[in-house]
GROMACS .gro file of C-alpha atoms in nm:
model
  375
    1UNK     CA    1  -4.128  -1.137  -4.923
    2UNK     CA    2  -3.771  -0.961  -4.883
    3UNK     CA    3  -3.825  -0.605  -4.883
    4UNK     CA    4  -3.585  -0.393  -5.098
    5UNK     CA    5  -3.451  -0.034  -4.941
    6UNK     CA    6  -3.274   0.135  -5.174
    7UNK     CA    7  -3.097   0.356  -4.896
    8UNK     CA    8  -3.126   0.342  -4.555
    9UNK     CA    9  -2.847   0.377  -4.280
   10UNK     CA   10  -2.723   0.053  -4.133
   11UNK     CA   11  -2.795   0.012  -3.757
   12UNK     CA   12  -2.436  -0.008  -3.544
   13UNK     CA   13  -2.628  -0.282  -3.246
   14UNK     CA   14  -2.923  -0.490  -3.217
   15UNK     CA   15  -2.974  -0.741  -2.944
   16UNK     CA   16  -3.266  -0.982  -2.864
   17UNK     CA   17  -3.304  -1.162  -2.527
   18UNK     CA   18  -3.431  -1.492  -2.525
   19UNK     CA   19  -3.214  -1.649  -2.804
   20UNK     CA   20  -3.053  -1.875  -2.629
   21UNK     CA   21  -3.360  -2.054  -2.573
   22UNK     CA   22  -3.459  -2.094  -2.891
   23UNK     CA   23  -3.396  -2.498  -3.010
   24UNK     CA   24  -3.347  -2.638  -3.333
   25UNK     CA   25  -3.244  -2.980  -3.494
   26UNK     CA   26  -2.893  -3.070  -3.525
   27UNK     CA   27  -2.713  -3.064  -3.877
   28UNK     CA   28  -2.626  -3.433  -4.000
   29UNK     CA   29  -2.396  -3.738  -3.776
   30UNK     CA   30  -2.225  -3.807  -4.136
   31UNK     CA   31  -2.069  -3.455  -4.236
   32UNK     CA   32  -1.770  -3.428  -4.030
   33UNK     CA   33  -1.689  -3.811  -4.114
   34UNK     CA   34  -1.728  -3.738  -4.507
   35UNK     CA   35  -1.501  -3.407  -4.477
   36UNK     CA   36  -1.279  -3.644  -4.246
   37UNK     CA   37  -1.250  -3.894  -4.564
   38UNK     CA   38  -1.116  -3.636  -4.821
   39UNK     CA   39  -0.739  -3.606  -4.888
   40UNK     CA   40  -0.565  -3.379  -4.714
   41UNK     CA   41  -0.839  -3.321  -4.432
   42UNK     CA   42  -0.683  -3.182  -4.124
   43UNK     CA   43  -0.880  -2.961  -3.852
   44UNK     CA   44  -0.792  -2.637  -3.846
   45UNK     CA   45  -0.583  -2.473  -3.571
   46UNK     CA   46  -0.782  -2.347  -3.282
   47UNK     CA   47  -0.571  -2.084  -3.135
   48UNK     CA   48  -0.578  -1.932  -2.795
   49UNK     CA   49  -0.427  -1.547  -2.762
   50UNK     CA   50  -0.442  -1.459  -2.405
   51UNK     CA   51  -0.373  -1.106  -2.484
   52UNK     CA   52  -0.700  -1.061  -2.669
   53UNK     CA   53  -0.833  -1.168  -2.383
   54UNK     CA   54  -0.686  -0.919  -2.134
   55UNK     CA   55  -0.780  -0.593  -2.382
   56UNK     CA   56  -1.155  -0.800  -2.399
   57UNK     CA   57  -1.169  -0.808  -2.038
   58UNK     CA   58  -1.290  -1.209  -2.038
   59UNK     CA   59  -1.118  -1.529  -1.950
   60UNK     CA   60  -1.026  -1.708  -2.276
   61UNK     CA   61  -1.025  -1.553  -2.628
   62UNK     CA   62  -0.979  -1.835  -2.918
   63UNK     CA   63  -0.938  -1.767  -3.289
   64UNK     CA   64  -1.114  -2.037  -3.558
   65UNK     CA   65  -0.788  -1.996  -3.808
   66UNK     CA   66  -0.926  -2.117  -4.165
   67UNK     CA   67  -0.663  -1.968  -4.335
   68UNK     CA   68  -0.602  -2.329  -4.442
   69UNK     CA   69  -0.882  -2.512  -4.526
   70UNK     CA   70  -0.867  -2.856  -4.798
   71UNK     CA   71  -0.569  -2.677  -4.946
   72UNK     CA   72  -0.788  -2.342  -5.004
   73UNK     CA   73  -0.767  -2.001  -4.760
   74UNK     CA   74  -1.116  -1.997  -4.637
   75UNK     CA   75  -1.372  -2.227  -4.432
   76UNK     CA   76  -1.594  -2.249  -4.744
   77UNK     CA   77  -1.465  -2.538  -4.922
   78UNK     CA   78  -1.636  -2.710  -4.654
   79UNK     CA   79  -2.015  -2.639  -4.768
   80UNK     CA   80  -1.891  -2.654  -5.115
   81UNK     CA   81  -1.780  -3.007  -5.104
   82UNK     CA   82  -2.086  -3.182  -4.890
   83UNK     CA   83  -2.308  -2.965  -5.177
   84UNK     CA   84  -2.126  -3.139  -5.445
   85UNK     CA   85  -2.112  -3.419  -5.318
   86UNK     CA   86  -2.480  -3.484  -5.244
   87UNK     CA   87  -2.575  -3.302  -5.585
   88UNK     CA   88  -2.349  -3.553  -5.748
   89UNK     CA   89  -2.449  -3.847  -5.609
   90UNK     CA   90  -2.812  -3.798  -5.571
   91UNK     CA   91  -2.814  -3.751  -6.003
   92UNK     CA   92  -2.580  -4.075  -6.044
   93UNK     CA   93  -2.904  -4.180  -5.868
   94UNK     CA   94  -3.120  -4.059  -6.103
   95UNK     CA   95  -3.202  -4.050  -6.483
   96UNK     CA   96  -2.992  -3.733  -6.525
   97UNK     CA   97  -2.675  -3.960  -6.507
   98UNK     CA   98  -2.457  -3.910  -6.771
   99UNK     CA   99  -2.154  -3.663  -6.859
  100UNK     CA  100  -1.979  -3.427  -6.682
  101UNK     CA  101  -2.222  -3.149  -6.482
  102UNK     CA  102  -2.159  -2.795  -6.534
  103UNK     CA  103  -2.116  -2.666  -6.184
  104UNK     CA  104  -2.265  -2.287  -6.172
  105UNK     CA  105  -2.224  -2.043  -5.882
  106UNK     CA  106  -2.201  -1.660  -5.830
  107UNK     CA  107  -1.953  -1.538  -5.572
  108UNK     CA  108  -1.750  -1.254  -5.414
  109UNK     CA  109  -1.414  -1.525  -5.406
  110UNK     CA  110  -1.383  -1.788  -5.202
  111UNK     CA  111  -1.737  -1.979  -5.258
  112UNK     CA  112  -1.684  -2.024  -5.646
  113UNK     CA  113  -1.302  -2.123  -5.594
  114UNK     CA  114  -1.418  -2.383  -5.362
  115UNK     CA  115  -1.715  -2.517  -5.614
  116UNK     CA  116  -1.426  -2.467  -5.923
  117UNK     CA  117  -1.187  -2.693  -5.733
  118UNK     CA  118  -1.405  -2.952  -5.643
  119UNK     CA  119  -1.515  -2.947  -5.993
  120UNK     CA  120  -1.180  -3.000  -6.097
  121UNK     CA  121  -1.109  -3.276  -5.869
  122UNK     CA  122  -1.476  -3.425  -5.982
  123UNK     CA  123  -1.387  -3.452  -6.317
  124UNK     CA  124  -1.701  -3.183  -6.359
  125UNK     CA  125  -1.737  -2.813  -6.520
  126UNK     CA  126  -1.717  -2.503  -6.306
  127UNK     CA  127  -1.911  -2.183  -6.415
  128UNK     CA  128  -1.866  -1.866  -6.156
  129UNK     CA  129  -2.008  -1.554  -6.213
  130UNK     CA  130  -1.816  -1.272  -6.021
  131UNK     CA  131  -1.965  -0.943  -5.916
  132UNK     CA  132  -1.810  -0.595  -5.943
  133UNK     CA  133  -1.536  -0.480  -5.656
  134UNK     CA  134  -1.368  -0.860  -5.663
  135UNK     CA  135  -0.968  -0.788  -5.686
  136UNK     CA  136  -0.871  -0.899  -5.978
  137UNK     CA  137  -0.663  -1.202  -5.812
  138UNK     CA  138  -0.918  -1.344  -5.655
  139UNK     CA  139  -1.121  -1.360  -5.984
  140UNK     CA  140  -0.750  -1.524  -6.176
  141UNK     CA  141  -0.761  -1.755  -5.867
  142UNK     CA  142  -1.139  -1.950  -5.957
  143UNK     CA  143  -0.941  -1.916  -6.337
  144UNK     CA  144  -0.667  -2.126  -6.210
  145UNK     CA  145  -0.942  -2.397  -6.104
  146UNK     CA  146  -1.003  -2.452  -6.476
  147UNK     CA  147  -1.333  -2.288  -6.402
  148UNK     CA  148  -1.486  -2.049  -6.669
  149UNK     CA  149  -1.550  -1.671  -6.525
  150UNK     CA  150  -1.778  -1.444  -6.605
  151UNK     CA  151  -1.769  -1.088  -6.438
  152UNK     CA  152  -2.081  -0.914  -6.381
  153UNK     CA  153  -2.138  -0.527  -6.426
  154UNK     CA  154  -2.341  -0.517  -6.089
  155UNK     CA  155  -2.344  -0.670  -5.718
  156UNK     CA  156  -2.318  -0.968  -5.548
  157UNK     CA  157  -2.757  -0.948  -5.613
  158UNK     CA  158  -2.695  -0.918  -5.944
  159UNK     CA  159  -2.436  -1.216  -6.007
  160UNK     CA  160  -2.649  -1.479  -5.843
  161UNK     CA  161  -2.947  -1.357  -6.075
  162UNK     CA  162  -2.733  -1.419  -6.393
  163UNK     CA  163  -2.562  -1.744  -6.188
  164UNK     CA  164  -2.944  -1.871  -6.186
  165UNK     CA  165  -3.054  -1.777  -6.536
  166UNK     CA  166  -2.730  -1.965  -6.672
  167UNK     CA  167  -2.840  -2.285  -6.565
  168UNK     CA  168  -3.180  -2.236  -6.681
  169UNK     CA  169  -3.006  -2.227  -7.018
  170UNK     CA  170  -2.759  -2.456  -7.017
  171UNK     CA  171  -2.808  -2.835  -7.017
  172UNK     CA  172  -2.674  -3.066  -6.724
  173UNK     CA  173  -2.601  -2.762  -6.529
  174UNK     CA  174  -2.649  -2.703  -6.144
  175UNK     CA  175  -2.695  -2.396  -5.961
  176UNK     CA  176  -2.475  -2.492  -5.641
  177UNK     CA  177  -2.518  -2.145  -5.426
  178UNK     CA  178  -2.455  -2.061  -5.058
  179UNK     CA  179  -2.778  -1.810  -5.071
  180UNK     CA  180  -3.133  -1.953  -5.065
  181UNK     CA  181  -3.452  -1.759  -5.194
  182UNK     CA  182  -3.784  -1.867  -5.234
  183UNK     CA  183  -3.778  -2.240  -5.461
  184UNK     CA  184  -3.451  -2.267  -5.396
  185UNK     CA  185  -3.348  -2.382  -5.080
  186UNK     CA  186  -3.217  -2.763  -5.102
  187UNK     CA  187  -2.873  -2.717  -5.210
  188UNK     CA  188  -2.819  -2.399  -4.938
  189UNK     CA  189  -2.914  -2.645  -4.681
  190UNK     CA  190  -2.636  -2.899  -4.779
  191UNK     CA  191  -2.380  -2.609  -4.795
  192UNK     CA  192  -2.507  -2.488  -4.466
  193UNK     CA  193  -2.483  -2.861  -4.345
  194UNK     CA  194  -2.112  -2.895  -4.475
  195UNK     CA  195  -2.009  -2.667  -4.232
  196UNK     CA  196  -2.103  -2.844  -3.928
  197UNK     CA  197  -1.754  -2.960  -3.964
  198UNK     CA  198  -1.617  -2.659  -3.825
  199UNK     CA  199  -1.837  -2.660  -3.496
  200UNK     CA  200  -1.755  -2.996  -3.440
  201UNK     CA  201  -1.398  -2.943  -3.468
  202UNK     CA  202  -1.392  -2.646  -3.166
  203UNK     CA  203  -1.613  -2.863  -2.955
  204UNK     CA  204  -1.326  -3.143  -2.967
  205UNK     CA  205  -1.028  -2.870  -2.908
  206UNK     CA  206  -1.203  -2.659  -2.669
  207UNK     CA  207  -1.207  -2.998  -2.463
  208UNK     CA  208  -0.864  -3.061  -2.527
  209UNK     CA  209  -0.718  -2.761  -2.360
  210UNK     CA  210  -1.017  -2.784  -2.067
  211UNK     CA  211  -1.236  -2.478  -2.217
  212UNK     CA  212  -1.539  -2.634  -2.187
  213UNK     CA  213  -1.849  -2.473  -2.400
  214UNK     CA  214  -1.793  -2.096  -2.543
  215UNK     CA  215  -1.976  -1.819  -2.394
  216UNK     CA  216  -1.988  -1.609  -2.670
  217UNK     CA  217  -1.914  -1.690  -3.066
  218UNK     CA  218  -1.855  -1.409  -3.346
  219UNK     CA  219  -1.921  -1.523  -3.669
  220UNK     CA  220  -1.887  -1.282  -3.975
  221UNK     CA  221  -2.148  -1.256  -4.181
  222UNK     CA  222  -2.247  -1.259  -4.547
  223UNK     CA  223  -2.611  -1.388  -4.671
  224UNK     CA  224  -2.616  -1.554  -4.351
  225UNK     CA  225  -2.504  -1.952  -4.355
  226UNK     CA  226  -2.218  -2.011  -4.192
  227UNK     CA  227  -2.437  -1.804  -3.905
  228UNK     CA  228  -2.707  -2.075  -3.963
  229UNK     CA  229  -2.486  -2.326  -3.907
  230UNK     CA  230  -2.356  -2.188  -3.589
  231UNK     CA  231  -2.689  -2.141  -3.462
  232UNK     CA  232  -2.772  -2.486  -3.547
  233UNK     CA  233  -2.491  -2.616  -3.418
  234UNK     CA  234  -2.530  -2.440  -3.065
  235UNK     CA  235  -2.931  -2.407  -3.027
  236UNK     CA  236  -2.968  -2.764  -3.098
  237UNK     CA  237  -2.742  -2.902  -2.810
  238UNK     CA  238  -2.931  -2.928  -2.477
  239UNK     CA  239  -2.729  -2.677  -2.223
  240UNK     CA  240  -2.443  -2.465  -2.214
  241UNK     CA  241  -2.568  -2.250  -2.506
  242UNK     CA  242  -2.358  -1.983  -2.630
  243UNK     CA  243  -2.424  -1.646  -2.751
  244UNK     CA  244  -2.434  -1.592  -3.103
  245UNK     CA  245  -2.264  -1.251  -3.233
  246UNK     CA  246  -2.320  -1.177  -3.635
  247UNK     CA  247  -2.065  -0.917  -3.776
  248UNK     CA  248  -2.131  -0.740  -4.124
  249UNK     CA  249  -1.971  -0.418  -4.256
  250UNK     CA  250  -2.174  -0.106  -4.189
  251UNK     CA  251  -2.184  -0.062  -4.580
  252UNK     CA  252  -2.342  -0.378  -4.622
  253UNK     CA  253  -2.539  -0.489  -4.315
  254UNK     CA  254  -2.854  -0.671  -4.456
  255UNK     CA  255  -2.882  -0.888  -4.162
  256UNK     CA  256  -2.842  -0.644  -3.935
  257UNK     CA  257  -3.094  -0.427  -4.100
  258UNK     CA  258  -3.348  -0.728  -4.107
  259UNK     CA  259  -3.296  -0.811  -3.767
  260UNK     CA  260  -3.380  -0.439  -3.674
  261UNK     CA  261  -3.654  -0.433  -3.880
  262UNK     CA  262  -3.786  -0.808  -3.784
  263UNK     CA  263  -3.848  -0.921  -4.148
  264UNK     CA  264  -3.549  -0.965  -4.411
  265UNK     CA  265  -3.481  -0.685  -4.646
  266UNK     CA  266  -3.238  -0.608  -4.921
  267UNK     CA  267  -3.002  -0.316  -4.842
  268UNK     CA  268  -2.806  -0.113  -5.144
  269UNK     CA  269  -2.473  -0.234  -5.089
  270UNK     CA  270  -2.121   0.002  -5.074
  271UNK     CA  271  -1.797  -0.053  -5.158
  272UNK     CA  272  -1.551  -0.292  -4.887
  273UNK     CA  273  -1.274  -0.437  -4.843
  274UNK     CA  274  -1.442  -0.731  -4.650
  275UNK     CA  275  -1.566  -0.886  -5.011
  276UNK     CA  276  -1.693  -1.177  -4.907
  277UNK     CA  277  -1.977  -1.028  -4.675
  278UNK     CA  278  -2.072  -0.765  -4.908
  279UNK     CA  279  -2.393  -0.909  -4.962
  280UNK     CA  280  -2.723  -0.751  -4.916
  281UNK     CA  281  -2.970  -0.974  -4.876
  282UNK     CA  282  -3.006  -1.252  -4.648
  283UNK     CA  283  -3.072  -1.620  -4.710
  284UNK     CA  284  -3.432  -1.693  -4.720
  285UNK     CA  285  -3.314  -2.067  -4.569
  286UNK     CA  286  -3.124  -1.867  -4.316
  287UNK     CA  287  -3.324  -1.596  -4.204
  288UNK     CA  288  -3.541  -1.772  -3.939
  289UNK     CA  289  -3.235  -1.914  -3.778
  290UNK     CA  290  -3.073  -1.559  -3.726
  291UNK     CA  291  -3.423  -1.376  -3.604
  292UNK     CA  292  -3.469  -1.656  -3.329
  293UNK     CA  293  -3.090  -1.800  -3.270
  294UNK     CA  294  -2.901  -1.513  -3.272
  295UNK     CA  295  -2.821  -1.270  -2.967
  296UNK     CA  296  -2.687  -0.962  -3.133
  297UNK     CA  297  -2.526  -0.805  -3.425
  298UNK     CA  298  -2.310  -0.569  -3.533
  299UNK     CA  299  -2.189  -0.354  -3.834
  300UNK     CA  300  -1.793  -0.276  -3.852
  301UNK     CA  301  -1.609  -0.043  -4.078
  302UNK     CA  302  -1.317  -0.163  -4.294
  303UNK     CA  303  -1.078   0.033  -4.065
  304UNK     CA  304  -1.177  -0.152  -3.759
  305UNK     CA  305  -1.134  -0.511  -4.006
  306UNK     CA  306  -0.806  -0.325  -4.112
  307UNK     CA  307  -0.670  -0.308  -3.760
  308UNK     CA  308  -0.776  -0.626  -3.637
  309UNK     CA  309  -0.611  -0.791  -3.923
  310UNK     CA  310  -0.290  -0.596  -3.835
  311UNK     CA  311  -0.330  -0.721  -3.466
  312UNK     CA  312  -0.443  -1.080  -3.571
  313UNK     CA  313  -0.104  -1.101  -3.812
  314UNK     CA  314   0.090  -0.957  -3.518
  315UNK     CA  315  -0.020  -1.228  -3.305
  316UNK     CA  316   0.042  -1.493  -3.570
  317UNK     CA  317  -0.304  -1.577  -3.719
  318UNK     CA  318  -0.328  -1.462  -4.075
  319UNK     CA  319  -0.663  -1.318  -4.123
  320UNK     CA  320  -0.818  -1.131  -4.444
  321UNK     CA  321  -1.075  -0.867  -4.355
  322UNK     CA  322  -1.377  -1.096  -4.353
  323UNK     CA  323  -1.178  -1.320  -4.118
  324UNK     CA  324  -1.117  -1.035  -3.876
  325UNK     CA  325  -1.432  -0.857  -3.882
  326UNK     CA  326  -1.532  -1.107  -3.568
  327UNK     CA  327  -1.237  -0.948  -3.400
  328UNK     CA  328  -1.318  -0.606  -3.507
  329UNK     CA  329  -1.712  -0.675  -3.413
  330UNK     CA  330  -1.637  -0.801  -3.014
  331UNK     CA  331  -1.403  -0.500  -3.006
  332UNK     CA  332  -1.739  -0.281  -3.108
  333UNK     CA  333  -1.950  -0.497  -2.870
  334UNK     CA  334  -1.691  -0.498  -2.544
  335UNK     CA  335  -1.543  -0.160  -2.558
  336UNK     CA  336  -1.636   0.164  -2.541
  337UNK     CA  337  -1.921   0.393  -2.487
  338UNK     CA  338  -2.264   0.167  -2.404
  339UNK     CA  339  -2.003  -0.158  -2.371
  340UNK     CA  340  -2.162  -0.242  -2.018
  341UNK     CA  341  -2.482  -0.305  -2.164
  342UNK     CA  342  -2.386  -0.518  -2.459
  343UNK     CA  343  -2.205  -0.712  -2.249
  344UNK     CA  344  -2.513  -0.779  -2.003
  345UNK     CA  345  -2.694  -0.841  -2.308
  346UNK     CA  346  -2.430  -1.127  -2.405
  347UNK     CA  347  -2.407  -1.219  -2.055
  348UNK     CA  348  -2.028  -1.206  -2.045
  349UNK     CA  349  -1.829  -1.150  -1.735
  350UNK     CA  350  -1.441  -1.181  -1.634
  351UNK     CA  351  -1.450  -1.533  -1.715
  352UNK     CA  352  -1.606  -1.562  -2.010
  353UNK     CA  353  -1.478  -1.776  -2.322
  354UNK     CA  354  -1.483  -1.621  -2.661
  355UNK     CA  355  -1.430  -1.812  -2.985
  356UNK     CA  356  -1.361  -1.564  -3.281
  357UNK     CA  357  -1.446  -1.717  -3.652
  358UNK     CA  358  -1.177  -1.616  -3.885
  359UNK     CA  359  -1.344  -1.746  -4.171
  360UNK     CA  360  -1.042  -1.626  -4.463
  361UNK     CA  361  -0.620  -1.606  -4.474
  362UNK     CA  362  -0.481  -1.338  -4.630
  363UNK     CA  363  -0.448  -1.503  -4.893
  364UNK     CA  364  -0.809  -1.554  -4.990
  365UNK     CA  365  -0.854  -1.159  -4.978
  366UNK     CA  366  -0.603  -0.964  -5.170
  367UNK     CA  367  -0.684  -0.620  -5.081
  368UNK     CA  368  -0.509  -0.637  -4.790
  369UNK     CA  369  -0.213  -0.759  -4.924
  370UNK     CA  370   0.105  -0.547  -4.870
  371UNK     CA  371  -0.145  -0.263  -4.712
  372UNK     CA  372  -0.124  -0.314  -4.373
  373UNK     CA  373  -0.339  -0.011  -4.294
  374UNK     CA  374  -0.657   0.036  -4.517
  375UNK     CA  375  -0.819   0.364  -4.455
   0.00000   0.00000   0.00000
């Protein structure tokens, strides 16, 4: 049972030893060779930025850029489209064939604009339900996709509830969200699967340019899947495991909070310009990946996304806030007072590679747009 706190300060750290030992299976052979079948599949750029790596005080610092991904600005049309996929072809399979499917999601932006357009391109409906604090472009955005938008006077929470009880009132409709609870778990765990793609990718450029394996990998963090997938992706291979660094905003750290605690909780959520990780409660499908598979956390303020964003665009990677909270997270781990011991717990040295997940473009995150420094 998730545990709701109605108020409690989010932790800055937590670190667990013996993560890297934890195993798991792998995610699916087939997923990168279905995304590798759509039109207009490319991988997207792995970039190095040696000058990150100098301030970080490691070997190698590379940046995940998914400012592009399917034609969309952010990595999640890549759970969205295995989901879909499987959803639709397991009913063609069954009895429920017949007619278009009304495609139902709740999201803070880039999740539902994924599920609108690959409702669009389906030939399918596309309901979204959008919580309170999404700018008003990304919301006109999922419009564009020909989906139908609802906006919700309440959270993130709050949107998936009324996501839910929509498809338990409408006919031929499918709930096709990137947060799992308790009965609902299936179609999480293709979203999470769909993003195996990414991993894969890195593996293949990291080779190219003679990285080898990362030492350390920052993925920012909403409910908690794309951090499932990274953990599944790295504790299921059999050496050479990385550490695994979650990043959430200090006003909305339910994973940190959980992992404090040891046992998921909900956590009141604030008001941030990193939208798309305002979330408050984690996955139920992903929670036992990030207690055992990750190595730390960390909670980041918008400032510290605002300024890494700055630096990010400066170096030629266009990042939203959610993109460069991983930035703004290894800056909070590496530097300053306590630094020595995080990176002991990480088990980074002067010749350590780093692989940053910037999981949005600027594009997919308007508040940032023509305000280069957010207070």
């Amino acid at each position: 049972m998730t545990e709701t706190l109605a108020s409690l300060p989010a932790p800055a750290w937590f670190a667990q030893p013996g993560a890297r030992t934890w195993t798991c299976p792998p995610a699916p052979a087939d997923v990168h060779g279905f995304h590798a079948s759509l039109p207009g599949y490319a991988p997207t750029p792995l970039t190095e930025l040696p000058t990150l790596a100098v301030e970080l005080g490691v070997g190698r610092v590379f940046v995940k850029d998914e400012s592009c991904r399917l034609g969309l600005p952010a990595f999640k049309a890549l759970g969205a489209s295995w989901a879909v996929h499987r959803t639709l072809a397991e009913r063609a399979g069954s009895q429920e064939a017949g007619g278009p499917v009304t495609l139902v999601t709740a999201t803070d932006g880039n999740h539902g604009r994924a599920v609108a357009r690959m409702a669009r391109l389906l030939g399918q409906r596309a309901h979204v339900f959008v919580p309170e604090g999404v700018h008003p472009a990304a919301t006109a955005a999922i419009a564009a996709e020909e989906a139908r938008v609802t906006e919700v006077a309440g959270n993130y929470d709050e949107a998936v509830r009324q996501a839910a009880d929509a498809v338990a009132a409408t006919p031929a409709a499918v709930l096709i969200q990137d947060t799992a609870w308790p009965g609902y778990e299936r179609i999480p765990g293709w979203i999470v699967e769909g993003y195996a793609t990414l991993f894969a990718e890195i593996d293949t450029q990291l080779a190219a340019v003679e990285a080898g394996l990362p030492d350390l990998v920052a993925v920012p963090v909403g409910v908690g899947s794309l951090a499932q997938a990274a953990v599944t992706h790295y504790r299921s291979r059999p050496a050479g495991a990385a550490a695994l660094l979650s990043v959430e905003p200090d006003s909305a750290a339910g994973v940190l909070t959980s992992l404090t605690r040891q046992a998921p909780v909900t956590v009141t959520t604030g008001v941030t310009t990193m939208t798309g990780l305002n979330c408050g409660t984690p996955s139920t499908l992903a929670w036992p990946y990030l207690r055992d598979g990750l190595d730390a956390a960390i909670a980041v303020t918008d400032a510290d996304s605002a300024r890494a964003a700055d630096d990010l665009a400066a170096l030629g990677v266009p990042s939203g806030p959610c993109g460069a909270a991983s930035l703004a997270g290894v800056r909070a781990a590496l530097t300053g007072d306590g630094a020595a011991a995080r990176r002991t717990a990480l088990a980074l040295g002067p010749a350590s590679t780093l692989v940053l997940l910037s999981t949005e473009g600027t594009a997919a995150n308007p508040h940032h747009v023509g305000n280069p420094r957010l207070p």
